[in-house]
Tab-separated table of C-alpha atoms and ligand atoms in Angstrom:
chain	number	residue	atom	x	y	z
A	123	MET	CA	-0.029	0.031	-0.033
A	124	GLY	CA	1.619	3.165	-1.036
A	125	ARG	CA	1.057	6.453	0.433
A	126	ALA	CA	0.757	9.830	-1.611
A	127	PHE	CA	1.503	12.424	0.798
A	128	PHE	CA	-0.486	15.658	0.799
A	129	LYS	CA	-0.875	18.145	3.682
A	130	LEU	CA	-3.983	19.903	4.498
A	131	ASP	CA	-2.425	23.213	3.877
A	132	THR	CA	-1.258	22.244	0.405
A	133	VAL	CA	-4.536	20.970	-0.778
A	134	THR	CA	-7.505	23.335	-1.247
A	135	ILE	CA	-10.704	21.786	-0.263
A	136	SER	CA	-13.511	24.370	-0.654
A	137	ASN	CA	-16.455	22.036	0.074
A	138	SER	CA	-16.158	18.612	1.825
A	139	SER	CA	-19.355	17.416	0.042
A	140	GLN	CA	-17.202	17.578	-3.160
A	141	VAL	CA	-14.421	15.523	-1.577
A	142	ASN	CA	-13.788	12.383	-3.327
A	143	PRO	CA	-13.047	9.813	-0.661
A	144	ILE	CA	-12.605	7.042	-3.238
A	145	LEU	CA	-10.881	8.052	-6.440
A	146	TRP	CA	-10.251	5.661	-9.217
A	147	LYS	CA	-7.490	7.046	-11.429
A	148	ASP	CA	-4.527	5.414	-13.376
A	149	ASN	CA	-5.774	1.871	-12.734
A	150	GLN	CA	-5.583	2.349	-8.934
A	151	VAL	CA	-7.798	3.693	-6.163
A	152	PHE	CA	-6.777	6.581	-3.946
A	153	LEU	CA	-8.452	6.744	-0.666
A	154	ILE	CA	-8.271	9.612	1.897
A	155	ASP	CA	-6.756	8.186	4.913
A	156	GLN	CA	-9.594	8.665	7.384
A	157	THR	CA	-7.365	7.729	10.311
A	158	ARG	CA	-5.237	10.843	9.793
A	159	LEU	CA	-7.926	13.335	9.429
A	160	PRO	CA	-8.282	16.240	10.539
A	161	GLY	CA	-4.425	16.771	11.189
A	162	GLU	CA	-3.317	15.458	7.827
A	163	TYR	CA	-4.945	15.035	4.507
A	164	GLN	CA	-3.175	12.116	2.982
A	165	LEU	CA	-4.160	9.963	-0.012
A	166	VAL	CA	-3.356	6.326	0.198
A	167	GLU	CA	-2.683	4.383	-3.077
A	168	ILE	CA	-4.358	1.138	-3.333
A	169	ASN	CA	-3.315	-1.162	-6.092
A	170	SER	CA	-4.204	-4.686	-5.071
A	171	SER	CA	-6.987	-6.661	-3.309
A	172	GLN	CA	-4.844	-7.189	-0.274
A	173	ASP	CA	-4.116	-3.488	0.200
A	174	MET	CA	-7.892	-2.716	-0.103
A	175	ALA	CA	-8.742	-5.505	2.442
A	176	LYS	CA	-6.247	-3.939	4.778
A	177	ALA	CA	-7.479	-0.405	4.243
A	178	ILE	CA	-11.058	-1.459	5.083
A	179	ARG	CA	-9.985	-3.460	8.128
A	180	THR	CA	-7.824	-0.673	9.548
A	181	MET	CA	-10.408	1.914	8.871
A	182	ILE	CA	-8.481	4.012	6.417
A	183	VAL	CA	-11.778	3.891	4.687
A	184	ARG	CA	-14.898	3.477	6.689
A	185	GLY	CA	-18.556	4.086	6.706
A	186	ALA	CA	-21.045	1.498	5.181
A	187	PRO	CA	-21.576	2.830	1.748
A	188	ALA	CA	-17.815	3.963	1.425
A	189	ILE	CA	-16.842	0.260	2.492
A	190	GLY	CA	-19.124	-1.072	-0.270
A	191	VAL	CA	-17.742	1.006	-3.112
A	192	SER	CA	-14.079	0.315	-1.950
A	193	ALA	CA	-14.817	-3.442	-1.719
A	194	ALA	CA	-16.064	-3.328	-5.346
A	195	TYR	CA	-12.867	-1.781	-6.536
A	196	GLY	CA	-10.882	-4.097	-4.319
A	197	LEU	CA	-12.612	-6.982	-6.072
A	198	TYR	CA	-11.777	-5.598	-9.631
A	199	LEU	CA	-8.077	-5.101	-8.510
A	200	GLY	CA	-8.145	-8.721	-7.399
A	201	ALA	CA	-9.538	-9.721	-10.776
A	202	THR	CA	-6.627	-8.158	-12.519
A	203	GLU	CA	-4.248	-10.157	-10.215
A	204	ILE	CA	-5.676	-13.520	-11.527
A	205	GLU	CA	-3.507	-14.892	-14.453
A	206	ASP	CA	-5.716	-17.682	-15.390
A	207	THR	CA	-7.424	-17.412	-18.784
A	208	ASP	CA	-9.731	-20.425	-18.128
A	209	ARG	CA	-13.193	-18.895	-17.056
A	210	ALA	CA	-14.017	-21.634	-14.500
A	211	ALA	CA	-10.535	-21.292	-12.712
A	212	PHE	CA	-10.736	-17.472	-12.865
A	213	LEU	CA	-14.237	-17.480	-11.199
A	214	LEU	CA	-13.023	-19.747	-8.407
A	215	LYS	CA	-10.014	-17.525	-7.619
A	216	LEU	CA	-12.253	-14.371	-7.776
A	217	GLU	CA	-14.531	-16.072	-5.200
A	218	LYS	CA	-11.521	-16.432	-2.840
A	219	ILE	CA	-10.702	-12.791	-3.248
A	220	ALA	CA	-14.382	-12.028	-2.529
A	221	GLN	CA	-14.096	-13.976	0.723
A	222	LEU	CA	-10.966	-12.099	1.726
A	223	LEU	CA	-12.848	-8.810	1.290
A	224	ARG	CA	-15.932	-10.076	3.203
A	225	GLU	CA	-13.855	-11.074	6.268
A	226	THR	CA	-12.596	-7.388	6.746
A	227	ARG	CA	-15.585	-6.152	8.783
A	228	PRO	CA	-18.901	-7.840	9.816
A	229	THR	CA	-21.575	-5.348	10.418
A	230	ALA	CA	-21.962	-3.047	7.396
A	231	VAL	CA	-24.079	-5.020	4.928
A	232	ASN	CA	-23.000	-2.754	2.034
A	233	LEU	CA	-19.804	-4.672	1.861
A	234	PHE	CA	-21.574	-7.852	1.119
A	235	TRP	CA	-24.023	-6.179	-1.027
A	236	ALA	CA	-21.500	-4.813	-3.335
A	237	ILE	CA	-19.448	-7.879	-3.493
A	238	SER	CA	-22.422	-9.976	-4.480
A	239	LEU	CA	-23.396	-7.422	-7.078
A	240	MET	CA	-19.760	-7.743	-8.517
A	241	LEU	CA	-19.795	-11.509	-8.378
A	242	LYS	CA	-23.214	-11.520	-10.206
A	243	VAL	CA	-21.738	-9.379	-13.061
A	244	ALA	CA	-18.616	-11.836	-13.283
A	245	HIS	CA	-21.010	-14.938	-13.620
A	246	GLN	CA	-23.383	-13.219	-16.009
A	247	THR	CA	-20.949	-11.714	-18.250
A	248	ILE	CA	-20.768	-13.567	-21.514
A	249	GLY	CA	-17.193	-14.307	-23.102
A	250	GLY	CA	-13.728	-14.882	-21.694
A	251	VAL	CA	-11.881	-13.657	-18.648
A	252	GLU	CA	-11.011	-10.305	-20.343
A	253	GLU	CA	-14.644	-9.372	-20.905
A	254	ILE	CA	-15.409	-10.299	-17.261
A	255	LYS	CA	-12.656	-7.969	-15.988
A	256	LYS	CA	-13.920	-5.195	-18.006
A	257	ALA	CA	-17.382	-5.745	-16.911
A	258	LEU	CA	-16.167	-5.714	-13.282
A	259	LEU	CA	-14.642	-2.240	-13.641
A	260	VAL	CA	-17.814	-0.917	-15.222
A	261	GLN	CA	-19.895	-2.332	-12.294
A	262	ALA	CA	-17.461	-0.877	-9.640
A	263	LYS	CA	-17.703	2.490	-11.216
A	264	ASN	CA	-21.543	2.231	-11.367
A	265	ILE	CA	-21.864	1.358	-7.607
A	266	GLN	CA	-19.725	4.503	-6.931
A	267	LYS	CA	-21.742	6.771	-9.164
A	268	GLU	CA	-25.069	5.469	-7.953
A	269	ASP	CA	-24.081	5.953	-4.282
A	270	ILE	CA	-23.693	9.593	-4.848
A	271	GLU	CA	-26.986	9.965	-6.648
A	272	THR	CA	-28.616	7.818	-3.778
A	273	CYS	CA	-27.119	10.209	-1.140
A	274	LEU	CA	-28.570	13.138	-3.036
A	275	ALA	CA	-31.864	11.576	-3.230
A	276	ILE	CA	-31.810	10.801	0.536
A	277	GLY	CA	-30.945	14.422	1.257
A	278	GLU	CA	-34.132	15.522	-0.745
A	279	HIS	CA	-36.527	12.971	1.105
A	280	GLY	CA	-34.834	13.827	4.422
A	281	LEU	CA	-35.430	17.450	3.952
A	282	ALA	CA	-39.160	16.992	3.162
A	283	ALA	CA	-39.466	14.604	6.334
A	284	LEU	CA	-37.996	17.020	8.928
A	285	PRO	CA	-40.395	18.840	11.394
A	286	LYS	CA	-41.855	21.829	10.024
A	287	THR	CA	-41.437	23.959	12.920
A	288	PRO	CA	-39.215	25.718	14.046
A	289	THR	CA	-38.197	26.990	10.664
A	290	LYS	CA	-34.479	26.620	11.575
A	291	LEU	CA	-33.669	23.327	13.296
A	292	THR	CA	-30.839	22.275	15.551
A	293	ILE	CA	-30.000	18.766	14.493
A	294	LEU	CA	-27.912	16.271	16.547
A	295	THR	CA	-26.119	13.504	14.713
A	296	HIS	CA	-23.735	10.693	15.718
A	297	CYS	CA	-20.614	9.240	14.173
A	298	ASN	CA	-19.699	10.409	10.586
A	299	THR	CA	-22.225	9.743	7.736
A	300	GLY	CA	-20.850	12.512	5.312
A	301	ALA	CA	-19.018	12.498	2.142
A	302	LEU	CA	-16.237	10.521	3.732
A	303	ALA	CA	-18.486	7.721	4.800
A	304	THR	CA	-20.156	7.305	1.281
A	305	ALA	CA	-19.080	7.886	-2.265
A	306	GLY	CA	-19.679	11.767	-1.558
A	307	TYR	CA	-22.396	13.979	-0.087
A	308	GLY	CA	-23.474	11.576	2.697
A	309	THR	CA	-26.631	9.962	4.206
A	310	ALA	CA	-27.484	11.519	7.645
A	311	LEU	CA	-24.975	14.341	7.030
A	312	GLY	CA	-26.342	14.611	3.378
A	313	VAL	CA	-29.904	15.244	4.895
A	314	ILE	CA	-28.139	17.924	7.137
A	315	ARG	CA	-26.472	19.432	4.081
A	316	SER	CA	-29.700	19.444	2.251
A	317	ALA	CA	-31.244	21.340	5.308
A	318	TRP	CA	-28.452	23.772	5.345
A	319	ASN	CA	-28.790	24.530	1.722
A	320	ALA	CA	-32.488	24.977	2.032
A	321	GLY	CA	-32.200	27.362	4.991
A	322	ARG	CA	-33.669	24.909	7.318
A	323	LEU	CA	-30.667	24.369	9.596
A	324	GLU	CA	-29.679	26.499	12.574
A	325	ARG	CA	-26.839	24.317	13.675
A	326	VAL	CA	-25.499	20.754	14.029
A	327	PHE	CA	-24.555	19.169	17.312
A	328	ALA	CA	-22.036	16.495	16.690
A	329	ASP	CA	-21.588	13.696	19.243
A	330	GLU	CA	-17.711	12.938	19.371
A	331	THR	CA	-18.494	9.143	18.890
A	332	ARG	CA	-16.143	7.373	21.392
A	333	PRO	CA	-13.997	5.402	20.961
A	334	ARG	CA	-12.926	6.103	17.329
A	335	LEU	CA	-14.220	9.624	17.498
A	336	GLN	CA	-15.621	9.858	14.131
A	337	GLY	CA	-17.760	12.779	15.221
A	338	ALA	CA	-14.982	14.835	16.531
A	339	LYS	CA	-12.581	14.149	13.774
A	340	LEU	CA	-14.575	13.711	10.613
A	341	THR	CA	-18.190	15.076	10.965
A	342	VAL	CA	-16.810	18.318	12.468
A	343	TRP	CA	-14.106	18.525	9.656
A	344	GLU	CA	-16.760	18.059	7.041
A	345	CYS	CA	-18.927	20.751	8.617
A	346	VAL	CA	-16.049	23.281	8.919
A	347	GLN	CA	-15.214	22.689	5.222
A	348	ASP	CA	-18.781	23.460	4.246
A	349	LYS	CA	-19.144	26.272	6.669
A	350	ILE	CA	-22.086	24.546	8.452
A	351	PRO	CA	-22.365	25.740	12.010
A	352	VAL	CA	-21.410	22.964	14.238
A	353	THR	CA	-21.126	22.275	18.041
A	354	LEU	CA	-19.068	19.432	19.311
A	355	ILE	CA	-20.239	17.529	22.365
A	356	THR	CA	-19.079	14.310	24.095
A	357	ASP	CA	-21.580	11.485	23.759
A	358	SER	CA	-22.718	11.816	27.306
A	359	MET	CA	-23.905	15.388	26.866
A	360	ALA	CA	-26.740	14.610	24.404
A	361	ALA	CA	-29.448	13.900	27.038
A	362	HIS	CA	-28.624	17.009	28.881
A	363	CYS	CA	-28.931	19.026	25.536
A	364	MET	CA	-32.310	17.561	24.809
A	365	LYS	CA	-33.582	18.185	28.158
A	366	GLN	CA	-32.624	21.829	27.729
A	367	GLY	CA	-34.771	21.940	24.516
A	368	MET	CA	-31.713	22.520	22.294
A	369	ILE	CA	-32.344	19.693	19.847
A	370	GLN	CA	-35.294	19.557	17.429
A	371	ALA	CA	-34.226	16.232	15.530
A	372	VAL	CA	-31.629	13.610	15.541
A	373	ILE	CA	-30.488	12.052	12.183
A	374	VAL	CA	-28.181	9.194	12.232
A	375	GLY	CA	-27.007	6.631	9.568
A	376	ALA	CA	-26.990	2.955	9.682
A	377	ASP	CA	-24.635	0.022	8.839
A	378	ARG	CA	-27.361	-2.552	8.498
A	379	ILE	CA	-31.074	-2.378	8.793
A	380	ALA	CA	-33.355	-5.426	9.283
A	381	ALA	CA	-36.629	-5.846	7.273
A	382	ASN	CA	-38.627	-4.839	10.360
A	383	GLY	CA	-36.709	-1.520	10.578
A	384	ASP	CA	-34.405	-2.463	13.527
A	385	ALA	CA	-31.250	-0.449	12.614
A	386	ALA	CA	-27.663	-1.164	13.485
A	387	ASN	CA	-25.404	1.975	13.782
A	388	LYS	CA	-22.367	3.225	15.541
A	389	ILE	CA	-22.316	2.347	19.243
A	390	GLY	CA	-24.217	4.936	21.236
A	391	THR	CA	-26.999	5.308	18.684
A	392	TYR	CA	-29.501	3.005	20.660
A	393	GLY	CA	-28.921	5.223	23.739
A	394	LEU	CA	-29.650	8.322	21.699
A	395	SER	CA	-32.892	6.779	20.463
A	396	VAL	CA	-34.053	6.138	24.015
A	397	ILE	CA	-33.480	9.722	25.167
A	398	SER	CA	-35.073	11.105	21.959
A	399	LYS	CA	-38.213	9.139	22.913
A	400	ARG	CA	-38.033	10.514	26.506
A	401	HIS	CA	-37.775	14.114	25.147
A	402	ASN	CA	-40.170	13.841	22.313
A	403	VAL	CA	-37.327	14.562	19.766
A	404	PRO	CA	-37.982	12.953	16.453
A	405	PHE	CA	-35.356	10.332	15.564
A	406	TYR	CA	-34.444	9.489	11.928
A	407	VAL	CA	-32.352	6.897	10.368
A	408	ALA	CA	-30.857	7.975	6.915
A	409	ALA	CA	-29.421	5.153	4.655
A	410	PRO	CA	-29.641	3.740	1.169
A	411	LEU	CA	-31.594	0.620	0.524
A	412	SER	CA	-28.298	-1.193	-0.037
A	413	THR	CA	-27.918	-0.859	3.738
A	414	VAL	CA	-31.151	-2.711	4.294
A	415	ASP	CA	-30.727	-6.501	4.704
A	416	PHE	CA	-34.230	-7.859	3.786
A	417	SER	CA	-32.999	-11.344	4.632
A	418	LEU	CA	-33.050	-10.609	8.329
A	419	ASP	CA	-36.412	-10.319	9.980
A	420	THR	CA	-35.107	-8.379	13.031
A	421	GLY	CA	-32.067	-6.644	14.143
A	422	SER	CA	-31.267	-9.373	16.665
A	423	SER	CA	-29.433	-11.368	13.953
A	424	ILE	CA	-27.258	-8.484	12.804
A	425	PRO	CA	-23.549	-9.363	13.582
A	426	ILE	CA	-21.968	-6.784	15.804
A	427	GLU	CA	-18.363	-6.123	15.302
A	428	GLU	CA	-16.111	-6.239	18.501
A	429	ARG	CA	-12.894	-4.303	18.083
A	430	GLU	CA	-9.673	-4.354	20.006
A	431	ASP	CA	-9.344	-3.200	23.627
A	432	SER	CA	-6.909	-0.645	22.872
A	433	GLU	CA	-9.549	1.627	21.330
A	434	ILE	CA	-10.973	1.996	24.892
A	435	TYR	CA	-7.906	2.089	27.048
A	436	GLN	CA	-5.944	4.358	24.787
A	437	ILE	CA	-6.683	7.968	23.382
A	438	GLY	CA	-4.266	8.409	20.668
A	439	GLU	CA	-0.889	6.978	22.061
A	440	THR	CA	-1.880	7.835	25.597
A	441	ARG	CA	-3.086	5.036	27.910
A	442	ILE	CA	-6.014	6.135	30.087
A	443	SER	CA	-6.604	3.216	32.331
A	444	PRO	CA	-4.606	0.957	34.543
A	445	THR	CA	-2.693	-1.736	32.795
A	446	GLU	CA	-3.825	-4.656	34.869
A	447	GLY	CA	-6.898	-5.915	36.556
A	448	VAL	CA	-9.388	-4.391	34.041
A	449	ASN	CA	-11.548	-6.270	31.412
A	450	TYR	CA	-12.709	-4.388	28.240
A	451	TYR	CA	-15.707	-4.790	26.054
A	452	ASN	CA	-15.824	-2.914	22.779
A	453	PRO	CA	-18.736	-3.322	20.561
A	454	ALA	CA	-18.433	-1.122	17.643
A	455	PHE	CA	-22.205	-1.001	16.734
A	456	ASP	CA	-25.592	-1.394	18.519
A	457	VAL	CA	-29.120	-1.853	17.311
A	458	THR	CA	-31.984	0.748	17.706
A	459	PRO	CA	-35.291	-1.025	17.677
A	460	ALA	CA	-37.742	0.004	14.986
A	461	GLU	CA	-40.261	1.334	17.532
A	462	LEU	CA	-37.982	4.090	18.508
A	463	ILE	CA	-37.401	5.241	14.887
A	464	THR	CA	-39.768	8.146	13.648
A	465	ALA	CA	-38.717	7.396	10.009
A	466	ILE	CA	-36.173	5.698	7.874
A	467	ILE	CA	-35.038	7.858	5.006
A	468	THR	CA	-33.907	6.167	1.996
A	469	GLU	CA	-33.386	7.241	-1.733
A	470	LYS	CA	-36.906	6.125	-2.762
A	471	ALA	CA	-38.898	7.625	0.274
A	472	ALA	CA	-38.800	8.454	3.869
A	473	VAL	CA	-41.052	5.784	5.373
A	474	LYS	CA	-42.073	4.409	8.907
A	475	PRO	CA	-40.030	1.477	9.785
A	476	ASP	CA	-42.866	-0.920	9.447
A	477	GLU	CA	-43.367	0.302	5.746
A	478	LEU	CA	-39.835	-0.376	4.850
A	479	VAL	CA	-40.560	-3.816	3.172
A	480	LYS	CA	-42.703	-2.005	0.611
A	481	LEU	CA	-39.490	-0.488	-0.813
A	482	SER	CA	-37.744	-3.884	-1.148
A	483	TYR	CA	-36.308	-4.296	-4.686
B	644	MRU	O1	-16.938	2.029	12.215
B	644	MRU	P1	-17.318	2.948	11.134
B	644	MRU	O2	-16.724	4.245	11.194
B	644	MRU	O3	-17.099	2.311	9.742
B	644	MRU	O4	-18.829	3.086	11.279
B	644	MRU	C1	-19.741	3.188	10.380
B	644	MRU	C2	-20.226	4.574	10.345
B	644	MRU	O5	-19.737	5.507	9.785
B	644	MRU	C3	-21.517	4.793	11.132
B	644	MRU	O6	-22.027	3.739	11.861
B	644	MRU	C4	-22.513	5.498	10.386
B	644	MRU	O7	-23.426	6.174	11.227
B	644	MRU	C5	-23.134	4.784	9.379
B	644	MRU	S1	-22.353	4.594	7.843
B	644	MRU	C6	-22.881	6.118	6.909
């Protein structure tokens, strides 16, 4: 995995919704290294399926839709690594690379969705291995392009679904769901962008999102680039802010949604939904239909990723808890029950969770 070094001060980014988190250029993928933002803006050069698997596992690229797009390019890169010209042998090796990519992260269903779309194309393409490789690149580019269109549509439907009063809303969000977590524009942060552009946003409250701090590092960075007024709070401050009447809506993303509307999202989301209910604050989940896993009846079967202890006992390089005598538990996601969700905002429509199945494609 090569790194192309650019510092923030040498790269002009006028609008983060135009940031290209995944760039296909010169037969390789350039990813913005999200583990280094906001301090450093660096592009990482990915030119093999192994590198892409590593980039997803280590969260250089993260966010459900962005992981899906990256995995699609990763599978194409893998296809170009296969030397067999025999179709059956090629497809067998392609399946092994698909498996390598599937094993990177378990919760975001967009990863599995994108890989199965790619494999479908491989199997359905008539002709030899070269034709399949070409078709795979076309499909990866399509997944990327459609994700941006999808995010824009989510933004429109979300804007229409927001409470009508007050005219200008203060919206709380959790984790990062912006351009960086998608192919561009964002899901929940996309709705917030649309609200800002329509003059319906007073301010965003961004949860810091322990332990990986996607809110503090990425959401706030995106808002600053776009000049969207943003206030950063720690996760534990959200209930107090709601009690004070400071928040009129909560919008979060999702990594996997079950058919009944139960939604897995970044750890801390479930708690937010409970306190939103307590304070009568509408709670929206914004996600593309590629995040809905219609094969799961409820959220209890969504696999929840557990990550390394060091994410809890360290902040940066600094150890913050005793070295001995402590156990750690670090689930990266939790599941918000459908009954606590006001509406799920997709690219087709904003619907009540129990109407989600109507949008099944
Ligand atoms: O662990 P991450 O950073 O990959 O988490 C995914 C997310 O960004 C969030 O859970 C997000 O709210 C949904 S993906 C747009």
